[in-house]
Short mmCIF file of C-alpha atoms in Angstrom, two decimals:
data_model
loop_
_atom_site.label_atom_id
_atom_site.label_comp_id
_atom_site.label_asym_id
_atom_site.label_seq_id
_atom_site.Cartn_x
_atom_site.Cartn_y
_atom_site.Cartn_z
CA MET A 1 87.05 109.47 -225.14
CA LYS A 2 87.00 107.44 -221.92
CA TYR A 3 84.71 104.73 -220.62
CA ALA A 4 82.79 104.31 -217.37
CA LEU A 5 81.81 100.83 -216.23
CA THR A 6 79.19 99.37 -213.96
CA GLY A 7 80.08 96.78 -211.35
CA ARG A 8 78.90 94.00 -213.64
CA MET A 9 81.14 95.26 -216.44
CA SER A 10 84.09 95.63 -214.07
CA LYS A 11 83.71 92.01 -213.03
CA GLU A 12 83.73 90.95 -216.69
CA VAL A 13 86.90 92.98 -217.39
CA ASP A 14 88.53 91.28 -214.40
CA ARG A 15 87.42 87.85 -215.60
CA PHE A 16 88.58 88.45 -219.17
CA THR A 17 92.02 89.68 -218.11
CA ILE A 18 92.55 86.89 -215.58
CA ASP A 19 90.94 83.89 -217.28
CA LYS A 20 91.42 84.61 -220.98
CA MET A 21 94.68 86.56 -220.91
CA GLY A 22 96.23 84.68 -218.01
CA VAL A 23 97.19 87.69 -215.87
CA PRO A 24 97.19 86.50 -212.22
CA SER A 25 94.61 88.15 -210.00
CA LEU A 26 97.25 89.06 -207.42
CA VAL A 27 99.27 90.93 -210.07
CA LEU A 28 96.27 93.17 -210.78
CA MET A 29 95.66 93.54 -207.07
CA GLU A 30 99.25 94.60 -206.38
CA ARG A 31 99.03 97.26 -209.08
CA ALA A 32 95.73 98.49 -207.64
CA ALA A 33 97.28 98.62 -204.20
CA VAL A 34 100.32 100.55 -205.45
CA SER A 35 98.01 103.12 -207.10
CA THR A 36 96.03 103.52 -203.88
CA ALA A 37 99.18 103.81 -201.79
CA MET A 38 100.55 106.50 -204.11
CA LYS A 39 97.40 108.60 -203.66
CA VAL A 40 97.52 108.19 -199.88
CA ALA A 41 101.20 109.16 -199.89
CA GLU A 42 100.32 112.38 -201.76
CA ILE A 43 97.82 113.23 -199.03
CA VAL A 44 100.29 112.34 -196.27
CA ALA A 45 102.75 114.87 -197.73
CA LEU A 46 100.15 117.63 -197.36
CA PHE A 47 99.98 117.16 -193.58
CA ARG A 48 103.65 118.07 -193.05
CA ARG A 49 103.63 116.07 -189.82
CA ASN A 50 103.50 112.47 -188.75
CA VAL A 51 100.10 110.97 -189.46
CA ARG A 52 98.30 107.78 -188.56
CA ILE A 53 96.57 105.78 -191.27
CA LEU A 54 93.97 103.05 -190.87
CA ALA A 55 92.80 100.68 -193.61
CA VAL A 56 89.20 99.70 -192.84
CA CYS A 57 88.49 96.48 -194.67
CA GLY A 58 85.76 94.05 -195.51
CA LYS A 59 86.71 90.48 -196.35
CA GLY A 60 86.25 90.72 -200.13
CA ASN A 61 88.71 91.70 -202.81
CA ASN A 62 88.10 95.39 -202.17
CA GLY A 63 89.29 94.80 -198.61
CA ALA A 64 92.24 92.85 -200.00
CA ASP A 65 93.21 95.88 -202.12
CA ALA A 66 93.13 98.05 -198.98
CA VAL A 67 95.20 95.57 -196.94
CA ALA A 68 97.80 95.45 -199.72
CA ALA A 69 97.90 99.25 -199.94
CA ALA A 70 98.42 99.45 -196.17
CA ARG A 71 101.32 96.98 -196.38
CA ILE A 72 102.96 98.90 -199.23
CA LEU A 73 102.72 102.14 -197.24
CA SER A 74 104.19 100.44 -194.18
CA TRP A 75 107.15 99.23 -196.23
CA GLN A 76 107.67 102.90 -197.17
CA GLY A 77 107.95 103.81 -193.49
CA VAL A 78 104.43 105.21 -193.03
CA ALA A 79 102.49 104.34 -189.85
CA VAL A 80 99.56 102.19 -190.98
CA ASP A 81 97.21 99.89 -189.10
CA ILE A 82 94.47 97.60 -190.34
CA ALA A 83 90.92 97.12 -189.04
CA VAL A 84 88.91 94.23 -190.45
CA ILE A 85 85.15 94.35 -189.98
CA ASP A 86 84.45 91.22 -187.98
CA ASP A 87 81.37 89.32 -189.11
CA ASP A 88 80.52 85.83 -190.31
CA ARG A 89 81.10 86.52 -194.01
CA LYS A 90 83.56 84.28 -195.80
CA GLU A 91 86.81 85.88 -196.84
CA THR A 92 88.04 85.64 -200.45
CA GLU A 93 91.20 83.76 -201.31
CA GLU A 94 92.94 86.99 -202.27
CA PHE A 95 91.95 88.62 -198.97
CA ALA A 96 93.40 85.70 -197.01
CA THR A 97 96.64 85.95 -199.01
CA GLN A 98 96.98 89.70 -198.41
CA MET A 99 96.27 89.28 -194.69
CA THR A 100 99.04 86.68 -194.47
CA ILE A 101 101.52 89.04 -196.17
CA ALA A 102 100.42 91.89 -193.90
CA GLY A 103 100.92 89.69 -190.84
CA ASN A 104 104.36 88.64 -192.05
CA SER A 105 105.16 92.34 -192.51
CA GLY A 106 104.35 93.08 -188.88
CA LEU A 107 101.33 95.33 -189.43
CA ASN A 108 99.19 96.06 -186.42
CA PHE A 109 95.52 95.00 -186.37
CA VAL A 110 93.03 97.09 -184.37
CA ASN A 111 89.30 97.24 -183.74
CA VAL A 112 87.12 99.45 -185.96
CA SER A 113 86.15 101.44 -182.87
CA ALA A 114 89.57 103.12 -183.13
CA ILE A 115 88.63 104.91 -186.38
CA PRO A 116 88.39 108.41 -184.79
CA GLU A 117 92.02 108.16 -183.60
CA TYR A 118 93.42 108.20 -187.16
CA ASP A 119 94.17 111.00 -189.61
CA ILE A 120 93.57 109.09 -192.86
CA ILE A 121 91.17 106.24 -193.54
CA ILE A 122 91.57 103.86 -196.49
CA ASP A 123 88.03 102.71 -197.24
CA GLY A 124 88.09 99.09 -198.41
CA ILE A 125 84.75 97.92 -197.03
CA PHE A 126 82.75 97.30 -200.22
CA GLY A 127 83.63 97.42 -203.90
CA THR A 128 81.71 97.77 -207.15
CA GLY A 129 79.79 94.53 -206.69
CA LEU A 130 77.59 95.83 -203.88
CA SER A 131 73.89 95.73 -204.80
CA ARG A 132 72.07 95.47 -201.48
CA ASN A 133 71.44 97.98 -198.71
CA VAL A 134 74.17 98.42 -196.12
CA GLU A 135 73.06 97.23 -192.70
CA GLY A 136 74.28 96.13 -189.27
CA ILE A 137 77.91 96.55 -188.32
CA TYR A 138 78.77 97.83 -191.81
CA ALA A 139 76.31 100.70 -191.46
CA ASP A 140 77.73 101.48 -188.01
CA VAL A 141 81.31 101.55 -189.33
CA ILE A 142 80.36 103.84 -192.23
CA ASP A 143 78.62 106.19 -189.80
CA LEU A 144 81.74 106.21 -187.61
CA ILE A 145 83.96 107.08 -190.60
CA ASN A 146 81.65 109.87 -191.76
CA CYS A 147 81.40 111.36 -188.26
CA SER A 148 85.14 111.32 -187.64
CA ASN A 149 87.52 114.05 -188.69
CA ASN A 150 89.53 111.90 -191.10
CA VAL A 151 90.65 112.29 -194.69
CA VAL A 152 89.07 109.33 -196.51
CA VAL A 153 90.49 107.59 -199.59
CA SER A 154 88.11 105.02 -201.09
CA VAL A 155 89.27 101.99 -203.04
CA ASP A 156 87.56 101.82 -206.47
CA ILE A 157 84.26 103.35 -205.26
CA PRO A 158 83.07 104.71 -201.90
CA SER A 159 81.58 101.86 -199.88
CA GLY A 160 77.80 101.92 -200.10
CA ILE A 161 77.51 103.51 -203.55
CA ASP A 162 75.69 101.56 -206.26
CA SER A 163 78.23 101.32 -209.08
CA GLU A 164 75.43 101.13 -211.69
CA THR A 165 73.47 104.22 -210.68
CA GLY A 166 75.40 106.35 -208.18
CA ALA A 167 72.65 105.77 -205.60
CA VAL A 168 73.36 105.42 -201.88
CA LEU A 169 72.47 101.94 -200.69
CA SER A 170 71.10 103.23 -197.36
CA LYS A 171 74.59 104.23 -196.10
CA ALA A 172 77.72 105.32 -197.97
CA VAL A 173 81.19 106.56 -197.15
CA LYS A 174 81.89 110.21 -197.96
CA ALA A 175 85.33 110.12 -199.53
CA ASP A 176 87.74 112.98 -200.11
CA ALA A 177 89.39 110.97 -202.87
CA THR A 178 88.69 107.75 -204.75
CA VAL A 179 91.22 105.66 -206.65
CA THR A 180 89.36 103.59 -209.22
CA PHE A 181 90.95 100.92 -211.36
CA GLY A 182 91.25 100.62 -215.12
CA TYR A 183 88.13 102.60 -215.95
CA ASN A 184 85.96 105.07 -214.09
CA LYS A 185 82.73 103.76 -212.63
CA VAL A 186 79.26 105.04 -213.46
CA GLY A 187 78.57 105.32 -209.73
CA ASN A 188 81.50 107.74 -209.34
CA MET A 189 80.10 110.01 -212.08
CA ILE A 190 76.40 110.39 -211.22
CA TYR A 191 74.97 112.07 -208.13
CA PRO A 192 74.92 111.40 -205.24
CA GLY A 193 77.85 109.06 -205.91
CA LYS A 194 79.75 111.81 -207.73
CA GLU A 195 79.67 114.08 -204.69
CA LEU A 196 80.61 111.28 -202.28
CA SER A 197 83.54 110.12 -204.43
CA GLY A 198 85.54 113.32 -204.03
CA GLU A 199 88.51 113.65 -206.38
CA VAL A 200 88.58 110.57 -208.61
CA THR A 201 91.85 109.13 -209.93
CA VAL A 202 91.58 106.48 -212.66
CA ALA A 203 94.59 104.19 -212.31
CA ASP A 204 95.82 101.87 -215.06
CA ILE A 205 96.43 98.48 -213.42
CA GLY A 206 96.85 96.40 -216.56
CA PHE A 207 93.39 95.35 -217.71
CA CYS A 208 93.26 94.00 -221.26
CA PRO A 209 91.50 96.65 -223.43
CA GLU A 210 89.87 93.93 -225.55
CA ALA A 211 87.63 93.16 -222.58
CA ILE A 212 85.36 96.18 -223.03
CA LYS A 213 84.65 95.69 -226.73
CA THR A 214 81.53 93.60 -226.11
CA LEU A 215 80.30 95.49 -223.04
CA ASN A 216 78.89 98.74 -224.50
CA PRO A 217 80.08 100.89 -221.59
CA CYS A 218 79.05 104.51 -221.06
CA MET A 219 81.34 107.12 -222.60
CA TYR A 220 82.64 110.41 -221.28
CA PHE A 221 84.92 113.10 -222.65
CA THR A 222 88.04 114.82 -221.39
CA GLU A 223 89.62 118.02 -222.68
CA ASP A 224 91.64 116.00 -225.19
CA ASP A 225 88.37 115.28 -227.01
CA LEU A 226 87.94 118.95 -227.85
CA ARG A 227 90.59 118.34 -230.52
CA LYS A 228 88.01 116.22 -232.36
CA ILE A 229 86.01 119.35 -233.23
CA PRO A 230 86.80 119.78 -236.95
CA ASP A 231 88.97 122.68 -238.06
CA ARG A 232 87.38 125.23 -240.37
CA LYS A 233 88.25 124.64 -244.01
CA ALA A 234 90.33 127.33 -245.70
CA TYR A 235 88.36 126.96 -248.92
CA SER A 236 84.81 127.44 -247.65
CA ASN A 237 81.95 129.89 -247.37
CA LYS A 238 78.95 130.35 -245.11
CA GLY A 239 77.04 127.71 -247.04
CA THR A 240 79.69 125.13 -246.19
CA TYR A 241 78.55 125.22 -242.59
CA GLY A 242 74.82 125.08 -243.06
CA LYS A 243 71.85 127.23 -242.23
CA ILE A 244 70.44 126.88 -238.72
CA LEU A 245 66.80 127.81 -238.34
CA VAL A 246 65.92 128.83 -234.79
CA ILE A 247 62.17 128.81 -234.16
CA ALA A 248 61.99 130.46 -230.78
CA GLY A 249 60.56 133.28 -228.73
CA SER A 250 57.02 134.45 -228.25
CA ARG A 251 55.22 137.77 -227.86
CA ASP A 252 57.78 140.15 -226.27
CA MET A 253 60.02 137.23 -225.21
CA SER A 254 63.20 137.47 -227.27
CA GLY A 255 66.02 136.31 -224.98
CA ALA A 256 65.86 132.58 -225.67
CA ALA A 257 65.89 133.09 -229.44
CA TYR A 258 68.95 135.32 -229.19
CA LEU A 259 70.87 132.92 -226.92
CA SER A 260 70.23 129.92 -229.17
CA GLY A 261 71.11 131.81 -232.36
CA ALA A 262 74.25 133.41 -230.94
CA SER A 263 75.47 130.08 -229.56
CA ALA A 264 75.03 128.42 -232.95
CA TYR A 265 77.15 131.13 -234.56
CA ARG A 266 79.82 130.94 -231.83
CA THR A 267 80.25 127.19 -232.36
CA GLY A 268 80.48 127.04 -236.13
CA ALA A 269 77.19 127.69 -237.93
CA GLY A 270 77.61 129.45 -241.26
CA LEU A 271 74.23 131.19 -241.25
CA VAL A 272 71.49 131.52 -238.64
CA GLU A 273 67.89 132.49 -239.27
CA ILE A 274 65.68 133.26 -236.31
CA LEU A 275 61.95 132.83 -236.88
CA THR A 276 60.18 134.53 -234.00
CA TYR A 277 57.09 136.51 -233.10
CA GLU A 278 57.05 139.80 -234.99
CA SER A 279 57.33 141.98 -231.87
CA ASN A 280 60.79 140.51 -231.20
CA THR A 281 62.41 141.20 -234.53
CA ASP A 282 63.81 144.67 -233.88
CA ILE A 283 65.51 143.79 -230.62
CA ILE A 284 67.00 140.55 -231.97
CA LYS A 285 68.35 142.38 -235.02
CA LYS A 286 70.16 144.72 -232.66
CA LEU A 287 71.43 141.92 -230.40
CA LEU A 288 72.51 139.67 -233.26
CA PRO A 289 72.92 141.62 -236.50
CA GLU A 290 74.63 138.64 -238.14
CA ALA A 291 71.37 136.67 -238.12
CA ILE A 292 68.48 136.74 -240.55
CA VAL A 293 65.48 137.61 -238.39
CA THR A 294 62.01 136.77 -239.66
CA GLY A 295 58.83 137.69 -237.84
CA TYR A 296 55.47 135.94 -237.85
CA ASN A 297 52.07 136.52 -236.31
CA GLU A 298 48.95 134.45 -235.70
CA ASP A 299 47.80 134.90 -239.30
CA ASN A 300 50.92 134.25 -241.36
CA TYR A 301 53.02 131.81 -239.28
CA CYS A 302 52.26 128.86 -241.55
CA CYS A 303 53.47 130.61 -244.70
CA MET A 304 56.59 132.00 -243.00
CA LEU A 305 57.39 128.61 -241.51
CA GLU A 306 57.13 126.85 -244.86
CA LYS A 307 59.57 129.28 -246.50
CA SER A 308 62.12 129.05 -243.71
CA LEU A 309 62.06 125.26 -243.43
CA LYS A 310 62.88 124.83 -247.11
CA LYS A 311 66.30 126.45 -246.68
CA ALA A 312 67.34 125.01 -243.31
CA THR A 313 69.96 122.32 -242.77
CA CYS A 314 69.17 122.06 -239.05
CA VAL A 315 66.24 123.33 -236.97
CA ILE A 316 65.97 124.37 -233.33
CA LEU A 317 62.41 124.35 -232.03
CA GLY A 318 61.04 125.55 -228.73
CA PRO A 319 63.16 127.98 -226.68
CA GLY A 320 60.83 130.64 -225.27
CA LEU A 321 58.09 129.63 -227.72
CA SER A 322 55.25 129.70 -225.14
CA LYS A 323 52.34 127.25 -225.11
CA ASP A 324 49.68 129.32 -226.80
CA ILE A 325 47.64 128.03 -229.74
CA THR A 326 50.09 129.41 -232.30
CA ALA A 327 53.00 127.68 -230.57
CA HIS A 328 51.01 124.43 -230.61
CA ASN A 329 50.34 124.80 -234.31
CA ILE A 330 53.96 125.66 -235.11
CA THR A 331 55.20 122.62 -233.19
CA GLU A 332 52.82 120.31 -235.01
CA GLU A 333 53.71 121.79 -238.40
CA VAL A 334 57.44 121.47 -237.81
CA LEU A 335 57.08 117.82 -236.80
CA LYS A 336 55.11 117.19 -240.00
CA ARG A 337 57.33 119.11 -242.43
CA CYS A 338 60.89 119.16 -241.12
CA GLU A 339 63.22 116.78 -242.98
CA VAL A 340 66.55 117.82 -241.45
CA PRO A 341 68.01 117.26 -237.96
CA LEU A 342 65.65 118.80 -235.42
CA ILE A 343 66.64 119.92 -231.90
CA ILE A 344 63.57 120.16 -229.66
CA ASP A 345 63.68 122.02 -226.37
CA ALA A 346 61.67 123.86 -223.74
CA ASP A 347 58.10 124.86 -224.66
CA ALA A 348 58.02 122.56 -227.69
CA LEU A 349 58.74 119.66 -225.35
CA ASN A 350 55.96 120.73 -223.01
CA ILE A 351 53.56 120.91 -225.96
CA ILE A 352 54.66 117.43 -227.07
CA ALA A 353 54.15 116.14 -223.53
CA GLU A 354 50.45 116.84 -223.95
CA ASP A 355 50.37 114.48 -226.93
CA ILE A 356 53.44 112.23 -226.99
CA SER A 357 52.31 110.66 -230.27
CA LEU A 358 53.61 113.83 -231.97
CA LEU A 359 57.14 112.73 -231.12
CA LYS A 360 56.59 109.16 -232.26
CA SER A 361 55.34 110.38 -235.63
CA TYR A 362 58.58 112.23 -236.45
CA SER A 363 60.68 110.10 -238.79
CA HIS A 364 63.91 112.11 -239.16
CA VAL A 365 66.81 112.78 -236.79
CA ALA A 366 65.52 114.36 -233.58
CA ILE A 367 67.58 115.52 -230.60
CA ILE A 368 65.47 116.41 -227.57
CA THR A 369 66.93 118.28 -224.60
CA PRO A 370 64.59 118.08 -221.59
CA HIS A 371 65.60 119.02 -218.08
CA ILE A 372 64.29 116.74 -215.35
CA GLY A 373 60.98 118.61 -214.98
CA GLU A 374 60.32 118.42 -218.71
CA PHE A 375 61.35 114.77 -218.79
CA MET A 376 58.90 114.04 -215.98
CA ARG A 377 56.12 115.54 -218.09
CA LEU A 378 57.19 113.55 -221.16
CA THR A 379 57.30 110.24 -219.30
CA GLY A 380 54.74 110.63 -216.53
CA LEU A 381 57.36 109.35 -214.08
CA THR A 382 58.44 110.98 -210.83
CA LYS A 383 61.81 112.60 -210.31
CA GLU A 384 62.78 109.78 -207.97
CA GLU A 385 61.86 107.15 -210.55
CA LEU A 386 63.89 108.87 -213.28
CA LEU A 387 66.96 109.43 -211.15
CA LYS A 388 66.94 105.94 -209.64
CA ASP A 389 68.85 104.86 -212.76
CA SER A 390 69.17 107.85 -215.07
CA VAL A 391 71.24 106.03 -217.70
CA ALA A 392 68.67 103.24 -218.01
CA ALA A 393 65.78 105.73 -218.09
CA ALA A 394 67.46 107.74 -220.86
CA LYS A 395 68.26 104.65 -222.94
CA CYS A 396 64.72 103.31 -222.60
CA PHE A 397 63.09 106.57 -223.72
CA ALA A 398 65.53 107.13 -226.59
CA GLN A 399 64.88 103.67 -227.96
CA GLU A 400 61.10 103.81 -227.56
CA PHE A 401 60.71 107.20 -229.28
CA ASN A 402 63.62 106.94 -231.73
CA VAL A 403 65.25 110.17 -230.54
CA ILE A 404 68.67 111.21 -229.30
CA LEU A 405 67.87 112.14 -225.71
CA VAL A 406 69.87 114.78 -223.86
CA MET A 407 68.63 114.39 -220.30
CA LYS A 408 69.80 117.62 -218.67
CA ASN A 409 70.72 117.50 -215.00
CA ALA A 410 73.68 118.29 -212.76
CA VAL A 411 75.22 115.35 -214.65
CA THR A 412 73.68 115.23 -218.12
CA VAL A 413 73.14 111.88 -219.83
CA VAL A 414 72.87 111.47 -223.61
CA ALA A 415 71.33 108.29 -225.07
CA GLU A 416 71.24 106.94 -228.60
CA PRO A 417 67.98 105.71 -230.19
CA CYS A 418 68.63 102.05 -230.88
CA GLU A 419 68.81 98.73 -229.10
CA ASN A 420 72.13 98.49 -227.24
CA GLY A 421 72.73 102.11 -228.23
CA ARG A 422 75.53 104.23 -226.87
CA ALA A 423 75.19 106.34 -223.73
CA TYR A 424 77.28 109.33 -222.70
CA ILE A 425 77.75 110.72 -219.17
CA ASN A 426 78.87 114.33 -219.12
CA SER A 427 81.90 115.21 -217.01
CA SER A 428 82.00 119.00 -217.53
CA GLY A 429 80.01 121.87 -216.07
CA THR A 430 79.53 123.59 -212.76
CA GLY A 431 76.82 124.64 -210.34
CA ALA A 432 77.42 128.20 -211.55
CA MET A 433 75.41 127.22 -214.64
CA SER A 434 72.17 126.75 -212.71
CA LYS A 435 70.76 129.91 -214.25
CA ALA A 436 67.99 130.80 -216.70
CA GLY A 437 68.94 130.63 -220.38
CA MET A 438 71.61 127.92 -220.13
CA GLY A 439 69.40 125.40 -221.94
CA ASP A 440 68.87 127.86 -224.78
CA VAL A 441 72.63 128.18 -225.14
CA LEU A 442 72.97 124.39 -225.23
CA THR A 443 70.56 124.00 -228.15
CA GLY A 444 72.65 126.45 -230.16
CA VAL A 445 75.89 124.68 -229.30
CA ILE A 446 74.50 121.32 -230.42
CA ALA A 447 73.32 122.94 -233.66
CA GLY A 448 76.81 124.38 -234.12
CA MET A 449 78.32 120.92 -233.77
CA LEU A 450 75.88 119.58 -236.37
CA SER A 451 76.87 122.39 -238.73
CA LEU A 452 80.46 121.10 -238.56
CA ARG A 453 79.19 117.78 -239.96
CA ILE A 454 79.65 115.83 -236.74
CA GLU A 455 77.24 112.87 -236.72
CA PRO A 456 74.15 113.63 -234.58
CA PHE A 457 74.79 111.53 -231.45
CA SER A 458 78.41 112.67 -231.23
CA ALA A 459 77.30 116.26 -231.92
CA ALA A 460 74.88 116.10 -228.98
CA CYS A 461 77.58 114.68 -226.69
CA MET A 462 80.21 117.19 -227.79
CA GLY A 463 77.70 120.02 -227.51
CA VAL A 464 76.93 119.08 -223.91
CA TYR A 465 80.62 118.75 -223.04
CA LEU A 466 81.64 122.00 -224.74
CA HIS A 467 78.76 123.85 -223.07
CA GLY A 468 79.98 122.64 -219.68
CA ILE A 469 83.60 123.61 -220.39
CA ALA A 470 82.44 127.13 -221.30
CA GLY A 471 80.55 127.27 -218.02
CA GLU A 472 83.68 126.28 -216.11
CA ILE A 473 85.71 129.02 -217.80
CA ALA A 474 82.95 131.54 -217.09
CA GLU A 475 82.99 130.56 -213.43
CA GLU A 476 86.75 131.13 -213.27
CA GLU A 477 86.30 134.61 -214.72
CA GLN A 478 83.03 135.71 -213.11
CA GLY A 479 82.75 133.71 -209.87
CA SER A 480 80.24 130.99 -209.08
CA HIS A 481 77.28 133.29 -208.35
CA SER A 482 77.73 135.75 -211.18
CA VAL A 483 77.77 133.60 -214.33
CA MET A 484 74.96 134.35 -216.77
CA ALA A 485 73.92 132.55 -219.94
CA GLY A 486 75.27 135.40 -222.04
CA ASP A 487 78.70 134.96 -220.43
CA VAL A 488 78.74 131.34 -221.57
CA VAL A 489 77.84 132.39 -225.12
CA ASN A 490 80.75 134.81 -225.24
CA ILE A 491 83.21 132.27 -223.82
CA LEU A 492 82.33 129.43 -226.21
CA GLY A 493 85.24 130.40 -228.48
CA LYS A 494 87.70 129.96 -225.61
CA ALA A 495 86.15 126.60 -224.78
CA VAL A 496 86.50 125.33 -228.35
CA ASN A 497 90.16 126.29 -228.37
CA LYS A 498 91.01 125.15 -224.85
#
């Protein structure tokens, strides 16, 4: 597990390491500069010719990092110049020190208008502390960088990206690579910041790890975390891994029920029962013979539901359920009677959106998995309002309604239902997964993680990550346009064992 910080948190980590631990600021800066220079040197090697590099710098510590990186590269024999954006802002002490060293080293200083003449730009204009819109000469310089045919390496975060939200503060550098220090930044992980950051390298520059213990940073997973998925016990049976009840599908709509049930089996469930409309039972039995398939109709759904709920250890509610009167009644009954972890998706969420008090009345563990459209209906907010700060929006909703919220998007955010609760930013997945049925697969994967006795919040996070890894493998095998939800189901085993 890794952590992603906001600008405010990054400043606190700096302060803790410097003031409490006594590590000099310039020591950290030199290590940051070395990491940046190493990345630039990698890119220089790809050109296989002499290149010209320009460090474009503001007068803050981010600019100081870039000046130091330029000096280190020059000492390695690489042609590097420096351009400082000339305005009336006061320079930091560290920036003044690095400029003195650069001058003593004989580096050449040029005007920012020369940007198009260079092959590689080191972007050191703004760092993670930026919180206002970019204007004036800074906006002009960023436009010049983006319009020039350079390779751009940003220091810590592309200039103009809000480190808290990933938003563009009116103008932002489009980097090919970003070298960020100590910990990744939230702004590098959430769109549009994620796209503008390019390839992100997280460089260890010597921050004290104690510094983050009181900060509650966002979490993200890497492939190493897949090892945390529990091994299957040798001495076990199907009952060891629970019974997942999938309440899904509607009249002649069987696909979502199958995808959820199959995904639960592929990720560890011992037994899956699918409760669906009676017209779907034959086809689901053929698609998934391992499942118990129970049919209901408008007259007997209440009785069938009661029997199935009694045996379940986890319930999935909503995929393909429709919004007819029977679906409404089933949703209400499940929220009244279910006493085990409940994963709510799709049509059940849309039914709840019509009466949000239904969600507030549920007193057991609930994991809800809305995509942005469904989340808009649940909250009454616009897409722009939700994505302005998606982590904050997810945390607020999770706490208010006492649910684990999986806010599905190109970058999915998971939030825990308590004050100062944990938040997870997903780092896996691909645009190839923007297809129908992927959400149904995700509900099954989360249920599978719960069946392995992973605690609910971690199960939701691991389910999201594993789902994305399976999508990436499917893209490698099928191509970006050809991946279907069923491909992801069949690849889940490879993802678990990656």
